CSV table of C-alpha atoms and ligand atoms in Angstrom, one decimal:
chain,number,residue,atom,x,y,z
A,20,MET,CA,118.2,96.3,111.2
A,21,ASN,CA,119.1,93.0,108.6
A,22,ILE,CA,115.7,91.3,107.4
A,23,LEU,CA,115.8,88.9,105.2
A,24,ILE,CA,112.6,87.5,102.7
A,25,LEU,CA,111.8,84.8,101.7
A,26,GLY,CA,110.4,84.3,98.5
A,27,SER,CA,110.6,85.1,95.5
A,28,GLY,CA,107.6,86.3,93.9
A,29,GLY,CA,105.3,89.0,93.3
A,30,ARG,CA,104.4,89.0,97.2
A,31,GLU,CA,108.0,89.4,98.2
A,32,HIS,CA,109.4,91.9,96.0
A,33,ALA,CA,106.5,94.6,97.3
A,34,PHE,CA,107.9,93.9,100.9
A,35,ALA,CA,111.5,95.0,100.2
A,36,TRP,CA,110.6,98.2,98.0
A,37,LYS,CA,108.5,98.5,101.5
A,38,LEU,CA,111.0,98.0,103.6
A,39,SER,CA,113.5,99.3,101.8
A,40,GLN,CA,111.7,102.3,102.7
A,41,SER,CA,112.6,102.5,106.9
A,42,SER,CA,114.7,104.5,108.4
A,43,LYS,CA,114.8,100.9,111.0
A,44,CYS,CA,116.7,99.0,107.8
A,45,ASN,CA,119.4,97.9,107.8
A,46,ASN,CA,120.5,95.5,105.2
A,47,LEU,CA,117.7,93.5,103.4
A,48,TYR,CA,118.4,89.9,102.2
A,49,ILE,CA,115.5,87.7,100.0
A,50,ALA,CA,116.2,84.0,99.6
A,51,PRO,CA,116.2,83.1,96.5
A,52,GLY,CA,114.2,86.7,95.7
A,53,ASN,CA,114.5,87.4,91.0
A,54,ALA,CA,115.3,90.3,88.8
A,55,GLY,CA,113.5,92.8,91.0
A,56,THR,CA,113.8,93.1,94.9
A,57,SER,CA,118.0,92.8,93.5
A,58,PRO,CA,118.3,97.4,93.5
A,59,PHE,CA,116.9,97.1,97.0
A,60,GLY,CA,119.6,94.1,99.1
A,61,THR,CA,121.0,91.0,98.4
A,62,ASN,CA,120.2,88.3,96.5
A,63,ILE,CA,120.6,84.7,97.9
A,64,ASN,CA,120.0,81.9,95.7
A,65,ILE,CA,118.7,79.0,98.5
A,66,SER,CA,115.2,77.2,99.7
A,67,PRO,CA,112.9,79.2,101.7
A,68,THR,CA,112.7,75.4,103.3
A,69,ASP,CA,115.7,74.3,103.2
A,70,PHE,CA,116.0,75.2,106.9
A,71,PRO,CA,119.4,74.7,108.0
A,72,SER,CA,120.5,76.6,105.0
A,73,VAL,CA,118.7,79.3,106.4
A,74,LYS,CA,120.2,79.0,109.3
A,75,THR,CA,124.0,79.3,108.6
A,76,ILE,CA,122.4,82.8,105.8
A,77,VAL,CA,121.1,84.1,109.7
A,78,LEU,CA,124.0,83.8,111.2
A,79,GLN,CA,126.5,84.8,108.5
A,80,HIS,CA,124.5,88.3,108.2
A,81,GLN,CA,123.7,88.8,111.4
A,82,ILE,CA,120.1,88.7,109.8
A,83,THR,CA,117.3,90.2,113.0
A,84,MET,CA,114.4,89.5,112.1
A,85,VAL,CA,113.4,87.1,109.2
A,86,VAL,CA,109.8,87.6,106.9
A,87,VAL,CA,108.5,85.1,105.7
A,88,GLY,CA,106.5,85.1,102.3
A,89,PRO,CA,104.6,81.9,101.1
A,90,GLU,CA,102.8,79.8,102.6
A,91,ASP,CA,105.8,76.6,102.2
A,92,PRO,CA,108.5,77.1,105.3
A,93,LEU,CA,105.0,78.9,107.6
A,94,VAL,CA,103.7,74.7,107.0
A,95,LYS,CA,106.4,72.6,107.4
A,96,GLY,CA,106.9,74.5,110.8
A,97,ILE,CA,110.2,77.1,109.8
A,98,HIS,CA,108.7,79.5,113.1
A,99,ASP,CA,109.3,76.3,114.9
A,100,PHE,CA,112.8,76.2,113.9
A,101,PHE,CA,114.4,79.1,114.9
A,102,LEU,CA,112.2,78.5,118.5
A,103,ALA,CA,113.9,75.3,119.2
A,104,ASP,CA,117.4,77.1,117.7
A,105,GLU,CA,119.1,78.1,120.6
A,106,GLU,CA,121.5,81.0,118.5
A,107,LEU,CA,118.3,81.5,116.2
A,108,LYS,CA,115.5,81.8,119.4
A,109,HIS,CA,115.1,86.0,119.6
A,110,ILE,CA,115.0,86.1,116.1
A,111,PRO,CA,111.5,87.4,115.0
A,112,VAL,CA,109.6,85.5,112.5
A,113,ILE,CA,106.3,87.6,111.3
A,114,GLY,CA,104.5,84.4,109.7
A,115,PRO,CA,103.2,81.8,112.1
A,116,GLN,CA,104.4,78.6,114.5
A,117,LYS,CA,103.5,75.6,112.7
A,118,ASP,CA,100.6,74.6,115.2
A,119,GLY,CA,99.5,78.4,113.2
A,120,ALA,CA,99.5,77.5,110.0
A,121,GLN,CA,97.5,74.8,110.0
A,122,LEU,CA,95.1,77.2,109.5
A,123,GLU,CA,96.2,77.0,105.6
A,124,GLY,CA,97.6,74.1,105.6
A,125,SER,CA,94.5,71.3,106.4
A,126,LYS,CA,91.7,72.6,105.6
A,127,ASP,CA,89.7,69.9,107.5
A,128,PHE,CA,91.4,72.1,110.9
A,129,SER,CA,90.4,75.3,109.1
A,130,LYS,CA,86.7,74.1,108.7
A,131,GLN,CA,86.6,72.8,112.1
A,132,PHE,CA,87.8,75.6,114.3
A,133,MET,CA,85.5,78.1,112.5
A,134,PHE,CA,83.3,75.3,113.5
A,135,ARG,CA,84.2,76.0,117.0
A,136,HIS,CA,84.4,79.8,117.4
A,137,LYS,CA,80.9,80.2,115.6
A,138,ILE,CA,82.9,82.0,112.7
A,139,PRO,CA,80.5,82.0,109.7
A,140,THR,CA,81.2,79.0,107.0
A,141,ALA,CA,79.4,76.8,104.2
A,142,GLN,CA,78.8,73.6,106.8
A,143,TYR,CA,80.6,70.5,105.6
A,144,GLN,CA,81.8,67.3,106.1
A,145,THR,CA,85.6,65.7,106.6
A,146,PHE,CA,85.9,61.8,104.4
A,147,THR,CA,88.6,59.8,104.7
A,148,LYS,CA,89.4,57.4,101.7
A,149,GLU,CA,88.0,54.5,104.5
A,150,THR,CA,84.9,56.5,104.2
A,151,LEU,CA,84.6,57.3,100.6
A,152,ALA,CA,81.2,54.9,100.8
A,153,GLU,CA,79.6,57.9,102.9
A,154,GLY,CA,81.3,61.1,101.1
A,155,LEU,CA,79.9,59.7,97.2
A,156,LEU,CA,75.9,59.5,99.1
A,157,PHE,CA,76.9,62.6,100.8
A,158,LEU,CA,77.9,64.4,97.6
A,159,GLU,CA,74.1,63.3,96.8
A,160,THR,CA,72.3,65.2,100.0
A,161,LEU,CA,73.8,68.3,98.4
A,162,SER,CA,73.3,70.6,95.5
A,163,PRO,CA,75.0,71.1,92.2
A,164,PRO,CA,77.8,72.8,91.9
A,165,TYR,CA,79.8,70.4,94.4
A,166,VAL,CA,82.6,71.8,96.2
A,167,LEU,CA,85.6,69.7,97.5
A,168,LYS,CA,89.2,70.1,98.2
A,169,ALA,CA,92.2,68.6,99.5
A,170,ASP,CA,92.7,68.8,102.9
A,171,GLY,CA,96.4,69.0,102.8
A,172,LEU,CA,98.8,72.6,100.4
A,173,ALA,CA,98.2,71.2,96.4
A,174,ALA,CA,99.8,75.0,95.0
A,175,GLY,CA,96.7,76.7,94.9
A,176,LYS,CA,94.7,73.3,92.2
A,177,GLY,CA,93.6,71.1,95.6
A,178,VAL,CA,89.7,73.0,95.4
A,179,ILE,CA,87.3,71.3,92.6
A,180,ILE,CA,84.2,72.1,91.7
A,181,PRO,CA,82.3,70.0,89.8
A,182,THR,CA,78.9,70.8,88.1
A,183,THR,CA,77.7,67.7,88.4
A,184,LEU,CA,76.6,64.8,90.3
A,185,SER,CA,78.9,62.5,87.7
A,186,ASP,CA,81.7,64.7,87.8
A,187,ALA,CA,82.2,65.2,91.8
A,188,ARG,CA,81.8,61.7,92.4
A,189,GLN,CA,84.6,60.8,90.2
A,190,GLU,CA,86.9,63.4,91.5
A,191,LEU,CA,86.2,62.4,94.6
A,192,SER,CA,87.2,58.8,94.1
A,193,GLU,CA,89.6,60.2,91.9
A,194,MET,CA,90.9,62.8,95.5
A,195,LEU,CA,89.8,59.9,97.9
A,196,ALA,CA,91.6,56.3,96.3
A,197,ASN,CA,93.6,57.4,94.1
A,198,ALA,CA,95.4,60.1,96.0
A,199,LYS,CA,95.2,62.9,93.5
A,200,PHE,CA,96.6,65.2,95.0
A,201,GLY,CA,99.5,62.6,96.7
A,202,ASN,CA,99.2,62.8,100.8
A,203,ALA,CA,97.6,66.7,100.3
A,204,SER,CA,94.4,64.5,99.0
A,205,ALA,CA,94.3,61.5,101.7
A,206,LYS,CA,91.0,63.9,103.8
A,207,VAL,CA,89.1,65.6,101.4
A,208,VAL,CA,86.5,68.7,102.7
A,209,ILE,CA,83.5,68.8,100.7
A,210,GLU,CA,81.1,72.0,101.2
A,211,GLU,CA,78.0,74.0,100.3
A,212,PHE,CA,78.7,76.1,97.5
A,213,LEU,CA,78.0,79.5,98.3
A,214,GLN,CA,76.6,82.2,96.5
A,215,GLY,CA,78.0,85.4,96.1
A,216,ILE,CA,81.3,87.9,95.6
A,217,GLU,CA,84.2,87.1,96.6
A,218,LEU,CA,87.0,88.8,98.1
A,219,SER,CA,90.1,88.6,100.6
A,220,VAL,CA,90.2,91.1,103.4
A,221,PHE,CA,94.7,91.3,105.4
A,222,VAL,CA,95.0,90.8,109.2
A,223,LEU,CA,97.9,91.7,111.2
A,224,THR,CA,98.5,90.1,114.5
A,225,ASP,CA,101.0,89.5,117.2
A,226,GLY,CA,98.9,87.2,118.7
A,227,ASN,CA,96.8,89.8,121.4
A,228,SER,CA,96.1,92.9,119.4
A,229,TYR,CA,95.1,93.3,114.8
A,230,LYS,CA,95.8,95.9,112.0
A,231,ILE,CA,93.6,95.0,109.7
A,232,LEU,CA,94.7,96.3,106.4
A,233,PRO,CA,93.4,97.0,102.8
A,234,ALA,CA,91.3,93.9,101.3
A,235,ALA,CA,91.4,93.6,97.7
A,236,LYS,CA,89.4,91.7,95.1
A,237,ASP,CA,91.5,89.0,92.4
A,238,TYR,CA,91.0,87.3,89.5
A,239,LYS,CA,92.1,84.4,90.0
A,240,ARG,CA,91.0,82.7,86.6
A,241,ILE,CA,93.4,82.1,83.5
A,242,GLY,CA,90.5,83.8,80.8
A,243,GLU,CA,88.3,87.2,81.1
A,244,ASN,CA,85.2,87.3,82.4
A,245,ASP,CA,86.6,84.7,85.0
A,246,MET,CA,86.2,81.7,82.4
A,247,GLY,CA,89.5,79.2,82.1
A,248,LEU,CA,91.8,77.8,84.6
A,249,ASN,CA,92.3,79.1,87.5
A,250,THR,CA,96.4,80.4,88.6
A,251,GLY,CA,97.5,82.0,91.1
A,252,GLY,CA,95.8,85.3,89.8
A,253,MET,CA,95.6,87.1,87.5
A,254,GLY,CA,95.1,91.2,89.1
A,255,ALA,CA,93.8,92.5,92.0
A,256,ILE,CA,92.2,96.0,93.2
A,257,SER,CA,92.2,97.8,96.6
A,258,PRO,CA,90.0,99.3,98.0
A,259,VAL,CA,87.4,96.0,97.3
A,260,PRO,CA,84.1,99.4,96.9
A,261,PHE,CA,81.1,95.8,97.8
A,262,ALA,CA,83.1,95.9,101.3
A,263,ASP,CA,82.4,99.3,102.8
A,264,GLU,CA,82.8,100.1,106.6
A,265,ALA,CA,79.7,98.4,107.4
A,266,PHE,CA,80.5,95.9,105.3
A,267,ILE,CA,83.9,95.7,107.1
A,268,LYS,CA,82.4,95.6,110.3
A,269,LYS,CA,81.1,92.5,109.9
A,270,VAL,CA,83.9,91.3,109.0
A,271,GLU,CA,85.9,92.6,111.8
A,272,ASP,CA,83.2,91.1,114.6
A,273,ARG,CA,81.9,88.1,112.6
A,274,VAL,CA,84.9,86.0,111.6
A,275,ILE,CA,88.4,88.6,113.2
A,276,ILE,CA,87.4,88.7,116.2
A,277,PRO,CA,86.7,85.1,117.0
A,278,THR,CA,89.4,83.5,114.8
A,279,ILE,CA,91.7,86.3,117.4
A,280,ASN,CA,90.2,85.4,120.6
A,281,GLY,CA,90.1,81.3,119.6
A,282,LEU,CA,93.0,81.3,118.4
A,283,LYS,CA,95.0,82.4,121.7
A,284,GLN,CA,91.8,79.9,123.6
A,285,GLU,CA,93.5,77.3,122.1
A,286,GLY,CA,97.2,78.6,123.8
A,287,ILE,CA,97.8,78.9,120.0
A,288,VAL,CA,100.6,82.2,119.7
A,289,TYR,CA,100.2,83.5,116.3
A,290,LYS,CA,102.2,86.1,115.2
A,291,GLY,CA,101.8,87.3,111.7
A,292,PHE,CA,99.9,87.8,108.3
A,293,ILE,CA,96.2,86.6,109.1
A,294,PHE,CA,94.5,86.1,105.5
A,295,ILE,CA,90.4,85.6,105.1
A,296,GLY,CA,89.2,85.0,101.5
A,297,LEU,CA,85.4,85.7,101.8
A,298,MET,CA,82.8,85.3,100.7
A,299,ASN,CA,80.0,88.3,100.3
A,300,VAL,CA,76.3,86.5,101.0
A,301,ASN,CA,74.0,88.8,100.2
A,302,GLY,CA,76.1,91.4,101.7
A,303,GLU,CA,77.0,88.8,104.9
A,304,PRO,CA,80.3,87.2,104.8
A,305,GLN,CA,81.1,83.8,105.5
A,306,VAL,CA,84.5,82.7,105.3
A,307,ILE,CA,85.7,80.2,102.1
A,308,GLU,CA,89.8,80.1,103.7
A,309,TYR,CA,92.6,81.1,106.1
A,310,ASN,CA,95.9,81.1,104.4
A,311,VAL,CA,98.7,82.2,106.8
A,312,ARG,CA,100.7,84.7,104.6
A,313,MET,CA,100.1,88.3,102.1
A,314,GLY,CA,97.7,87.3,99.3
A,315,ASP,CA,100.0,87.5,95.0
A,316,PRO,CA,99.3,89.6,94.0
A,317,GLU,CA,96.8,90.9,96.0
A,318,THR,CA,100.6,92.3,98.7
A,319,GLU,CA,100.4,94.1,95.2
A,320,VAL,CA,98.3,96.6,95.8
A,321,VAL,CA,97.5,95.8,99.7
A,322,ILE,CA,101.4,97.0,100.9
A,323,PRO,CA,102.0,100.0,98.3
A,324,ARG,CA,97.7,101.1,100.4
A,325,ILE,CA,100.1,101.9,103.8
A,326,LYS,CA,101.9,104.7,104.8
A,327,SER,CA,102.5,103.7,107.9
A,328,ASP,CA,106.4,102.1,108.8
A,329,LEU,CA,106.0,98.2,108.1
A,330,LEU,CA,108.9,97.3,109.6
A,331,ASP,CA,108.2,99.2,112.5
A,332,LEU,CA,104.4,97.6,111.9
A,333,PHE,CA,106.9,94.1,112.2
A,334,ILE,CA,108.6,95.5,115.7
A,335,GLY,CA,105.5,95.0,116.7
A,336,VAL,CA,104.1,92.0,115.3
A,337,GLY,CA,107.7,89.8,116.6
A,338,ASN,CA,107.9,92.1,121.0
A,339,GLY,CA,104.3,92.1,121.0
A,340,THR,CA,103.5,95.7,120.8
A,341,LEU,CA,101.5,96.2,117.6
A,342,ASN,CA,98.6,98.1,119.8
A,343,GLU,CA,101.3,100.6,120.0
A,344,LYS,CA,102.1,101.2,116.2
A,345,THR,CA,99.9,103.6,113.8
A,346,PHE,CA,99.0,102.6,110.8
A,347,GLU,CA,97.5,105.1,108.1
A,348,VAL,CA,96.5,103.8,104.8
A,349,ASP,CA,96.5,106.2,101.5
A,350,SER,CA,93.1,106.3,100.4
A,351,ARG,CA,94.0,106.0,97.1
A,352,PHE,CA,93.1,102.9,94.3
A,353,ALA,CA,95.7,100.5,93.2
A,354,THR,CA,95.1,98.5,91.2
A,355,THR,CA,97.8,95.3,89.7
A,356,VAL,CA,97.6,93.8,86.4
A,357,MET,CA,99.8,90.7,86.0
A,358,LEU,CA,101.8,89.5,83.1
A,359,VAL,CA,102.4,86.0,82.0
A,360,SER,CA,103.7,83.3,80.0
A,361,GLY,CA,101.7,82.3,76.8
A,362,GLY,CA,100.8,78.4,78.4
A,363,TYR,CA,100.5,80.0,81.2
A,364,PRO,CA,99.2,77.7,84.0
A,365,GLU,CA,99.1,74.8,82.4
A,366,GLU,CA,103.0,74.0,80.5
A,367,TYR,CA,105.1,77.1,79.6
A,368,GLU,CA,108.6,78.0,79.3
A,369,LYS,CA,111.3,80.8,81.1
A,370,GLY,CA,114.0,81.9,79.9
A,371,LYS,CA,112.8,84.7,77.7
A,372,VAL,CA,113.6,87.6,77.4
A,373,ILE,CA,112.1,90.7,78.6
A,374,THR,CA,112.0,94.5,76.8
A,375,GLY,CA,110.8,97.8,77.9
A,376,LEU,CA,111.4,98.0,81.8
A,377,ASP,CA,112.9,101.0,81.8
A,378,LYS,CA,109.7,102.5,79.6
A,379,VAL,CA,107.1,102.5,82.8
A,380,GLU,CA,106.3,105.2,83.5
A,381,GLY,CA,103.8,106.6,87.1
A,382,SER,CA,103.5,102.8,87.6
A,383,ILE,CA,105.3,100.1,90.0
A,384,ALA,CA,106.8,96.8,88.1
A,385,PHE,CA,106.6,94.2,91.5
A,386,HIS,CA,108.7,91.5,89.2
A,387,ALA,CA,106.8,87.6,89.9
A,388,GLY,CA,109.0,84.9,87.9
A,389,THR,CA,111.7,86.6,86.7
A,390,ALA,CA,115.6,86.2,85.9
A,391,ALA,CA,118.8,88.4,86.0
A,392,LEU,CA,120.7,87.1,83.0
A,393,GLN,CA,124.7,87.4,82.2
A,394,SER,CA,125.3,88.6,77.6
A,395,ALA,CA,128.0,87.3,76.7
A,396,ASN,CA,128.9,91.4,76.4
A,397,SER,CA,128.3,91.1,80.2
A,398,GLN,CA,125.3,93.4,80.3
A,399,THR,CA,122.6,92.0,82.0
A,400,GLN,CA,119.0,91.1,81.3
A,401,THR,CA,116.0,90.3,82.8
A,402,ILE,CA,114.0,87.2,81.2
A,403,THR,CA,111.3,85.3,82.5
A,404,ASN,CA,111.6,82.8,85.2
A,405,GLY,CA,107.9,81.3,85.8
A,406,GLY,CA,104.4,81.6,84.7
A,407,ARG,CA,103.2,84.6,86.3
A,408,VAL,CA,106.2,87.4,85.2
A,409,ILE,CA,105.4,91.6,86.4
A,410,ALA,CA,102.9,92.1,88.5
A,411,ILE,CA,101.9,96.4,87.4
A,412,THR,CA,100.7,98.7,90.2
A,413,SER,CA,99.2,102.3,89.7
A,414,TYR,CA,98.1,104.5,91.8
A,415,GLY,CA,95.0,106.5,91.1
A,416,ASP,CA,91.8,108.0,92.6
A,417,THR,CA,89.4,106.3,90.7
A,418,MET,CA,90.0,102.8,90.2
A,419,ASP,CA,90.0,103.1,86.2
A,420,GLU,CA,92.2,106.2,86.6
A,421,ALA,CA,94.8,103.9,88.5
A,422,LEU,CA,93.9,100.4,85.8
A,423,THR,CA,94.6,103.3,82.7
A,424,LYS,CA,98.3,103.6,84.0
A,425,SER,CA,98.5,99.3,84.7
A,426,PHE,CA,97.1,98.8,81.5
A,427,ALA,CA,99.2,101.4,79.6
A,428,ASN,CA,102.8,100.4,81.2
A,429,ALA,CA,101.4,96.3,79.6
A,430,GLU,CA,101.8,97.4,76.8
A,431,ARG,CA,104.9,98.4,77.3
A,432,ILE,CA,106.7,95.4,78.7
A,433,ASN,CA,107.2,92.7,76.4
A,434,TYR,CA,108.7,89.7,76.1
A,435,GLU,CA,107.7,86.8,73.7
A,436,GLY,CA,104.3,84.9,75.0
A,437,LYS,CA,102.9,87.2,77.1
A,438,TYR,CA,99.4,87.8,78.1
A,439,TYR,CA,97.4,89.6,80.9
A,440,ARG,CA,94.1,90.2,81.5
A,441,LYS,CA,92.4,93.6,79.8
A,442,ASP,CA,88.6,93.0,82.2
A,443,ILE,CA,90.7,93.2,85.5
A,444,GLY,CA,87.9,94.7,87.4
A,445,LYS,CA,85.7,96.0,85.1
A,446,ASP,CA,83.4,93.2,87.0
A,447,LEU,CA,83.7,96.3,89.5
A,448,LYS,CA,82.7,98.8,86.7
A,449,LYS,CA,78.5,99.4,88.7
A,450,TYR,CA,79.2,99.8,91.8
A,451,PHE,CA,80.7,103.8,90.5
A,452,SER,CA,78.0,103.9,88.4
B,30,LIG,P1,90.5,77.8,97.7
B,30,LIG,O1,91.5,77.7,97.6
B,30,LIG,O2,89.7,77.3,99.3
B,30,LIG,O3,90.8,79.4,97.8
B,30,LIG,O4,89.9,77.9,96.8
B,30,LIG,C1,89.5,77.7,95.4
B,30,LIG,C2,88.3,78.7,95.7
B,30,LIG,O5,87.1,78.6,95.2
B,30,LIG,C3,88.4,79.9,95.9
B,30,LIG,O6,88.4,81.0,95.5
B,30,LIG,C4,86.5,80.5,95.7
B,30,LIG,O7,86.5,80.7,94.4
B,30,LIG,C5,86.1,78.9,95.7
B,30,LIG,N1,85.6,78.3,96.2
B,30,LIG,C6,86.0,77.8,97.3
B,30,LIG,N2,85.4,77.7,98.7
B,30,LIG,C7,83.9,77.6,98.1
B,30,LIG,C8,82.4,77.6,98.4
B,30,LIG,N3,82.5,76.2,99.5
B,30,LIG,N4,81.3,77.8,98.3
B,30,LIG,C9,81.5,79.1,95.9
B,30,LIG,N5,83.1,78.4,95.5
B,30,LIG,C10,83.7,78.3,96.6
B,31,LIG,N1,95.6,85.6,94.7
B,31,LIG,C1,96.0,84.1,96.2
B,31,LIG,C2,96.4,83.7,97.2
B,31,LIG,O1,97.2,84.2,96.7
B,31,LIG,O2,96.6,82.7,97.5
């Protein structure tokens, strides 16, 4: 098969790494990809939301499957675009159509969906500019902290958790009246704050049957001990020690099955990943959010733990035979530590030369934000090209063993301004003692 992966991050590098291991994979293309994806296939410099260019590439390279990494093209309807085109409609797209993508594209839609299907989630109400006054009154009925969510996609920045009522009132006004997140905050979901420990569970579905992929824990804040600004994710661990079989069974019964059945009942044909962000509240799962794609950097620990042929699983997603596919998981731990640019998640510089990639030993360096640069003497250098630069993934029989390798290799790679969290996994150590 000829596969096109859309996206340019560590997630897409992990997909390319895994799909290229399949005997069914002939040619791999990544659009736009990064310096890490090029050894596995051909990078093509187009935007995943430029659908006409995606079509040109697909026809030019006789692509037989499209794997969509990020949410943007899904929410904008790339799968629908394929289905509506005579020349493309037979090509399987891994990722939901626009209707299913609303699970991520609209927080209000996803909360309503969860309530319709009795999926455990925080109590909430949704407000618009017209109902701002009611929203301000609603805040007074809650106790701090307050959870305010822009309804639409806001590049991962749309959730604000003020700790005082006056900050919450001000934020709500800015989101609704001053369009703080543009159209994304035309509606705002205010919800009850859930106290617990977070984890993510991933599901791959063909719309009928599903496979539960390994769970992972992400580290979202820039600073150690979960301090500072939110990022795309600074590291990840899989498996999650507090998500034992009994907990995952609760997630399956209370969240996964009602979600798959709910989509079917509503006539939504869903083929792709469902990323379920969960809060473990005293052993009981509550859904924080759905995403309609894999997480990044969670993919960099989840995919390496899948022993089965991922392309064969994707074929099952495409033609509705996922139930016939075997699915095996590596019992080892996988950890990833994200190296980021100095200043991230605020302003940062790109174009810093990365050294030491050839010194990495016993880990996989998944590139998140890198580019290849031809220097004057026609040697290729790898340079930084994003806030998150490289995710260093390692396996281990214990979490500590895997982390030791990731941290050792984090020291071997260098570029100006390199930063990473040295406490990834630290909060989980208590579960092993
Ligand atoms: P989201 O973009 O929906 O993942 O939200 C970003 C982060 O906000 C989550 O990863 C949680 O840490 C936090 N969060 C979201 N909703 C809640 C909630 N209801 N209670 C507590 N924390 C929340
Ligand atoms: N790491 C969180 C996300 O991919 O949304």
